[in-house]
Coordinates of C-alpha atoms in Angstrom, one line a residue:
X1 CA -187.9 -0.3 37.5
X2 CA -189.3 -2.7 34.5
X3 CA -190.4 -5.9 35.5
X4 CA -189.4 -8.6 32.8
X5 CA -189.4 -12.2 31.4
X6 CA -187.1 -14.0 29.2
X7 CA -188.5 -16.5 26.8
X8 CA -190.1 -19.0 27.1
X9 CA -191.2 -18.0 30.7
X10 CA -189.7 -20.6 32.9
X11 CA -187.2 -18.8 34.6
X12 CA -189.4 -16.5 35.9
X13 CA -189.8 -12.9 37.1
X14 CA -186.6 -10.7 35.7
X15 CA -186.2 -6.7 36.4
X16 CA -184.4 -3.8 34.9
X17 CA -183.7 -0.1 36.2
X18 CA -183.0 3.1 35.2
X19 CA -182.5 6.4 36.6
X20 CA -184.0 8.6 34.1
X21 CA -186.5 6.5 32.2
X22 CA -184.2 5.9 28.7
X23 CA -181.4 4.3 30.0
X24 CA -181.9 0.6 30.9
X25 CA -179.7 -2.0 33.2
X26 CA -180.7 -6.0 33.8
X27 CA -180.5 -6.9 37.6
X28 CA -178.9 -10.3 37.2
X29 CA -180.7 -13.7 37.7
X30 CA -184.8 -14.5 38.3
X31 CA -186.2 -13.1 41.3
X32 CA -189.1 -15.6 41.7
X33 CA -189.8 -19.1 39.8
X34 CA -193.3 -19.9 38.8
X35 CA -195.1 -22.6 40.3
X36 CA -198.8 -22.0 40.0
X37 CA -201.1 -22.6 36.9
X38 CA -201.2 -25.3 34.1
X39 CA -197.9 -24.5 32.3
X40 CA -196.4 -23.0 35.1
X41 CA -194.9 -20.1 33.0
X42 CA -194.5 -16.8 34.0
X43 CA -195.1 -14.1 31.0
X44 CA -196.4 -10.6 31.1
X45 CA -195.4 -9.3 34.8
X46 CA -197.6 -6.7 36.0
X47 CA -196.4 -4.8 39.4
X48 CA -198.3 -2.1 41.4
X49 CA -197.4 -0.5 44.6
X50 CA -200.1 -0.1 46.5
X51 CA -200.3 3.1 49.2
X52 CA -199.1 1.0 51.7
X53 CA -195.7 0.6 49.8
X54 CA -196.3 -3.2 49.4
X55 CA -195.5 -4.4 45.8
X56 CA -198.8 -6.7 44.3
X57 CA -197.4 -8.9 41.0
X58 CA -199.7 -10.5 38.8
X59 CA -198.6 -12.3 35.4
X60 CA -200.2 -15.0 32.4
X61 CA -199.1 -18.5 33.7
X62 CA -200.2 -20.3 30.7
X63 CA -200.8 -20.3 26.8
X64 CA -204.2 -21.9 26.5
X65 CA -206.3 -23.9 29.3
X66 CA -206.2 -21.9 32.7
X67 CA -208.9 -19.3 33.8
X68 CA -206.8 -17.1 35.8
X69 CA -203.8 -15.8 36.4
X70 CA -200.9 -15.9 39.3
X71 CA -200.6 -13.7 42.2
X72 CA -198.0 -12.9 44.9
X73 CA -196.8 -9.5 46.8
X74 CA -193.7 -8.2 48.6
X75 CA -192.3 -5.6 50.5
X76 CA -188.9 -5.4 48.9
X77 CA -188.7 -7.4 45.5
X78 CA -187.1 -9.9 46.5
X79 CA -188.6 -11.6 49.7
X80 CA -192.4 -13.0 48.1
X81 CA -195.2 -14.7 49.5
X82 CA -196.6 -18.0 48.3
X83 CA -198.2 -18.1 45.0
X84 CA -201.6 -17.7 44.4
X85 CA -204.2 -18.9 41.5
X86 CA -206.6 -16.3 41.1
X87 CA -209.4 -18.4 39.0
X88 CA -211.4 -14.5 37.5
X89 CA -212.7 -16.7 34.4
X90 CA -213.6 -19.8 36.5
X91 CA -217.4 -18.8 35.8
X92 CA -216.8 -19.0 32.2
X93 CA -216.0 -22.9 31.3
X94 CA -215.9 -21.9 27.7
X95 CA -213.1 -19.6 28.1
X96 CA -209.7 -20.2 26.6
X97 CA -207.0 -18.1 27.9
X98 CA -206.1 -15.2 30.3
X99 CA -203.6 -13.4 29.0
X100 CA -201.4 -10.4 30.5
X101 CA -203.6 -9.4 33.3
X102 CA -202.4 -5.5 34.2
X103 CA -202.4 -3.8 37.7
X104 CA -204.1 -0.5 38.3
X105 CA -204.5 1.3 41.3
X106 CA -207.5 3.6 41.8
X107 CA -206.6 6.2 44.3
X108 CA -210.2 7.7 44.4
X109 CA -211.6 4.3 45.0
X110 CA -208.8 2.9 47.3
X111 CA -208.9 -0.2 44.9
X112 CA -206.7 -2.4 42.7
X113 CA -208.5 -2.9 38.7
X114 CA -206.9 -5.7 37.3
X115 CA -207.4 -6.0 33.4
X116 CA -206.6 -8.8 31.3
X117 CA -207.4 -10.5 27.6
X118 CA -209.9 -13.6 27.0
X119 CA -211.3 -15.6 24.1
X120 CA -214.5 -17.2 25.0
X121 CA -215.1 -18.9 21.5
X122 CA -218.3 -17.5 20.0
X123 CA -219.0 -15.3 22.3
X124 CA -218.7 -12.1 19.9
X125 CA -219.3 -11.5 16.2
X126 CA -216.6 -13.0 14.8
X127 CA -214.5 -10.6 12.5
X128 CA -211.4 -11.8 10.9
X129 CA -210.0 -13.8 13.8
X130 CA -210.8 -17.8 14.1
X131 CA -212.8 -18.1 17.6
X132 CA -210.0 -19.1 19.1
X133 CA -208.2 -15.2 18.6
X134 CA -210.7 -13.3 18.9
X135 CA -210.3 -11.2 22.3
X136 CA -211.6 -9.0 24.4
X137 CA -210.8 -7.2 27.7
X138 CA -211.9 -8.0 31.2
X139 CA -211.5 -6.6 34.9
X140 CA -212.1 -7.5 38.6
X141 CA -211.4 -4.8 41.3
X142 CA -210.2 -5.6 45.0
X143 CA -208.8 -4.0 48.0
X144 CA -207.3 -6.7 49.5
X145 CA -206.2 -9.4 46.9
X146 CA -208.6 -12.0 48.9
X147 CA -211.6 -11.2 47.9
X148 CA -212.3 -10.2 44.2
X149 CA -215.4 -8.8 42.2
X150 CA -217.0 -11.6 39.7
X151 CA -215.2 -10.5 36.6
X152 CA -216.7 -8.7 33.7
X153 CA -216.5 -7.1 30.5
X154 CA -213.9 -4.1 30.5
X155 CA -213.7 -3.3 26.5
X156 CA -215.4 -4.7 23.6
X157 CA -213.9 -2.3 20.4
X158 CA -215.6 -4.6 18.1
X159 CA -212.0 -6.5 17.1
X160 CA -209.6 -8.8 19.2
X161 CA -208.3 -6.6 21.3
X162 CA -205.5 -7.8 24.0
X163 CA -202.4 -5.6 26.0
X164 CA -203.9 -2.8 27.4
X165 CA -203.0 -0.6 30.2
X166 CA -204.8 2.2 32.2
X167 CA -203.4 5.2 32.2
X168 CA -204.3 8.4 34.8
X169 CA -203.5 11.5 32.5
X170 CA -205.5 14.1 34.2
X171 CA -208.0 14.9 37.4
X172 CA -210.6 12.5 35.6
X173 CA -209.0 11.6 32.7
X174 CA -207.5 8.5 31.7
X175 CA -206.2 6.6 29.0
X176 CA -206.4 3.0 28.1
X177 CA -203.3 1.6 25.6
X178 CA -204.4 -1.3 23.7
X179 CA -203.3 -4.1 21.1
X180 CA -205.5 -3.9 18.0
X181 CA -204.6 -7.8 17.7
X182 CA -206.8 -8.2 14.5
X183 CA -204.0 -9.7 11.4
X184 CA -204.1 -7.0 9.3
X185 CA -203.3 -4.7 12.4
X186 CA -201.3 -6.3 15.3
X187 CA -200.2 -2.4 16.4
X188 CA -200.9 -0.2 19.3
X189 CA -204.1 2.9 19.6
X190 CA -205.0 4.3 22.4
X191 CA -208.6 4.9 24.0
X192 CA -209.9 7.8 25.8
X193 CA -212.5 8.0 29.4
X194 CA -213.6 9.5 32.2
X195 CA -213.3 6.7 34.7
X196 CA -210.6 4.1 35.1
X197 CA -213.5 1.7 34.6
X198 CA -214.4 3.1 31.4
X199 CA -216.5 3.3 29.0
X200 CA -213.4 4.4 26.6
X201 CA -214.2 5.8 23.5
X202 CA -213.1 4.2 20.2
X203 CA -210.1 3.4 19.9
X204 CA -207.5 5.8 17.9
X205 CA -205.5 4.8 14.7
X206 CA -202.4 2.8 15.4
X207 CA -199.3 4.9 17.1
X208 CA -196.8 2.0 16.4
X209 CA -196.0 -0.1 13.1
X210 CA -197.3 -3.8 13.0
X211 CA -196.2 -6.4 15.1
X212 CA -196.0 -4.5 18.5
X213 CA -197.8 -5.0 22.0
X214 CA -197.1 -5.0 25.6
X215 CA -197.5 -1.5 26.1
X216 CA -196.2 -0.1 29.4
X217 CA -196.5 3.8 30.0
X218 CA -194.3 5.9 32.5
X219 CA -194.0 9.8 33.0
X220 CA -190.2 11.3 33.4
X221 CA -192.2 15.6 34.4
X222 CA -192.7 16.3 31.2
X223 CA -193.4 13.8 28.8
X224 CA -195.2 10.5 28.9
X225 CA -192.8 7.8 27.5
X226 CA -194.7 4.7 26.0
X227 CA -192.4 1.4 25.6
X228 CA -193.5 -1.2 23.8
X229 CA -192.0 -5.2 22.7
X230 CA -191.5 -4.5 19.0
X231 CA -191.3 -8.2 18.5
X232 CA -191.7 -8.3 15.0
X233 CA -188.2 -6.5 15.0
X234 CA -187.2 -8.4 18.0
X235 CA -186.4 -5.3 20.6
X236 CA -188.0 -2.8 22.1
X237 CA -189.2 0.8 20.9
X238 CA -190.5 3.5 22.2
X239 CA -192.6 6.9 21.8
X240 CA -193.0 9.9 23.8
X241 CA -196.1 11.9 24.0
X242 CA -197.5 15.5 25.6
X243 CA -201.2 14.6 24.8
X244 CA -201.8 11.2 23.8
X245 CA -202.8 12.1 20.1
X246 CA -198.9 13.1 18.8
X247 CA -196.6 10.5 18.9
X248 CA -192.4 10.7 18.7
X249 CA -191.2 8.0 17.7
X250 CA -187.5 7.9 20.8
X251 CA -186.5 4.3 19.7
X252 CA -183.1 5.5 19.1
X253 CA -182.8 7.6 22.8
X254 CA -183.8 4.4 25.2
X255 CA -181.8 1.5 25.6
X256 CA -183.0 -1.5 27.0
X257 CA -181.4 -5.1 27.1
X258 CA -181.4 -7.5 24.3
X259 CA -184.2 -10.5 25.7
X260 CA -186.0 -8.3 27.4
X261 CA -190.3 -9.2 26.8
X262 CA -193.3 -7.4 28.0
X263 CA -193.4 -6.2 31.6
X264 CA -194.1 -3.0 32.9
X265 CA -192.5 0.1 34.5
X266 CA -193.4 0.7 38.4
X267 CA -191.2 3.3 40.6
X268 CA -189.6 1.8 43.6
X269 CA -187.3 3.7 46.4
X270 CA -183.4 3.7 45.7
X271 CA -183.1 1.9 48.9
X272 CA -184.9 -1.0 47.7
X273 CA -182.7 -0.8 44.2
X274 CA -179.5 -0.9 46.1
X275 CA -180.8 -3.8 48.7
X276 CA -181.3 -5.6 45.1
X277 CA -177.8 -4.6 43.8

């Protein structure tokens, strides 16, 4: 399944499936409203199963002015418990934004990373972004979504850097798909480490032409398939991978819905697909 939003956001949390991974199908209507944060929006939906089989979603809830992001869970997609604020950035008054925060679960650790993008004006040599662009990645890890680790850096490449998503490609390898979101760039590269938490080497060239982002990665047996919002050309394209340094370009095999905006792909059982149906 693909979680989903339709701009600008208000509607809320929308979901596609497929059966093979190329082939993609809207589930009609939103399956949960936003009502927590400044702007109350919901962009960017992030959902990971945890072992238990309960679904944890995470998503941006505004532009500019909060210092966290929303929270809720559920058991079968559609049933979900209040809404929580998670304030990760509340220790940072200067910060601006908190943008597309991304689930991970850590099997070795029995832990949920959550990664997402901030600009804390000033904070890093500027570049070619205004303060107000200039990004980089964070994290907080939990076990039980009630308590949460005092956030901290996850990846400074030396540019604004937002969209990225953690990858397990191997016993202790994993790769980190980012948004090189510097103007003359604004494309995807990937990043390469050891750990989950990093630290992840620099990053490759871009994989993707300009005005991409909202990577989401999923694995059909023998390829890795990496889908991404071309918004520049207003729909989304994808690539498919063996190694994470060859890239073929597969736009023209997947087919996913016109309106459709950066989520990402999770599995869930067919019995909870049909329920949904």
């Amino acid at each position: 399944m693909f979680t989903s939003f339709h701009e600008p956001g208000k509607d809320g949390l929308h979901f596609l499936y497929s059966y093979d991974g190329y082939k993609w199908d809207s589930l009609p209507g939103s399956f949960l409203t936003p009502v927590v944060g400044k702007d109350k929006i919901m962009r960017d939906p992030s959902i990971a199963k945890g072992p238990d089989g309960v679904f944890h979603l995470v998503w941006t809830t505004s532009w500019k002015g909060d210092k966290g992001f929303g929270y809720t869970y559920s058991s079968d997609l559609q049933h979900w418990k209040p809404q929580q604020f998670i304030p990760v950035m509340e220790n940072e008054p200067a910060t601006a934004n908190v943008w597309a925060p991304e689930l991970y679960y850590d099997e070795d650790e029995k832990q949920f990373i959550i990664i997402w993008a901030s600009c804390i004006p000033g904070r890093f040599e500027k570049g070619i972004e205004e303060e107000t662009n200039n990004h980089r990645m964070y994290y907080t890890v939990t076990k039980d979504f009630k308590s949460f680790s005092p956030a901290k850096l996850f990846l400074d490449p030396g540019f604004s850097v937002i969209d990225a998503t953690i990858v397990k490609t191997g016993m202790q390898e994993y790769t980190l798909v980012l948004k090189d979101n510097t103007r003359n760039e604004r494309d995807l590269k990937v990043a390469f480490a050891k750990h989950p938490l990093g630290p992840y080497s620099n990053p490759s060239a871009a994989f993707t032409g300009k005005l991409t982002e909202g990577p989401t990665v999923l694995n059909n047996g023998k390829e890795w398939l990496i889908y991404y919002d071309d918004y520049g050309n207003k729909k989304y394209g994808a690539v498919s991978t063996t190694d994470f340094h060859h890239f073929k370009d597969i736009t023209g095999q997947i087919s996913v819905p016109v309106g459709h905006k950066h989520g990402t792909v999770f599995k869930a059982r067919r019995k909870i697909l049909n329920q949904i149906k």
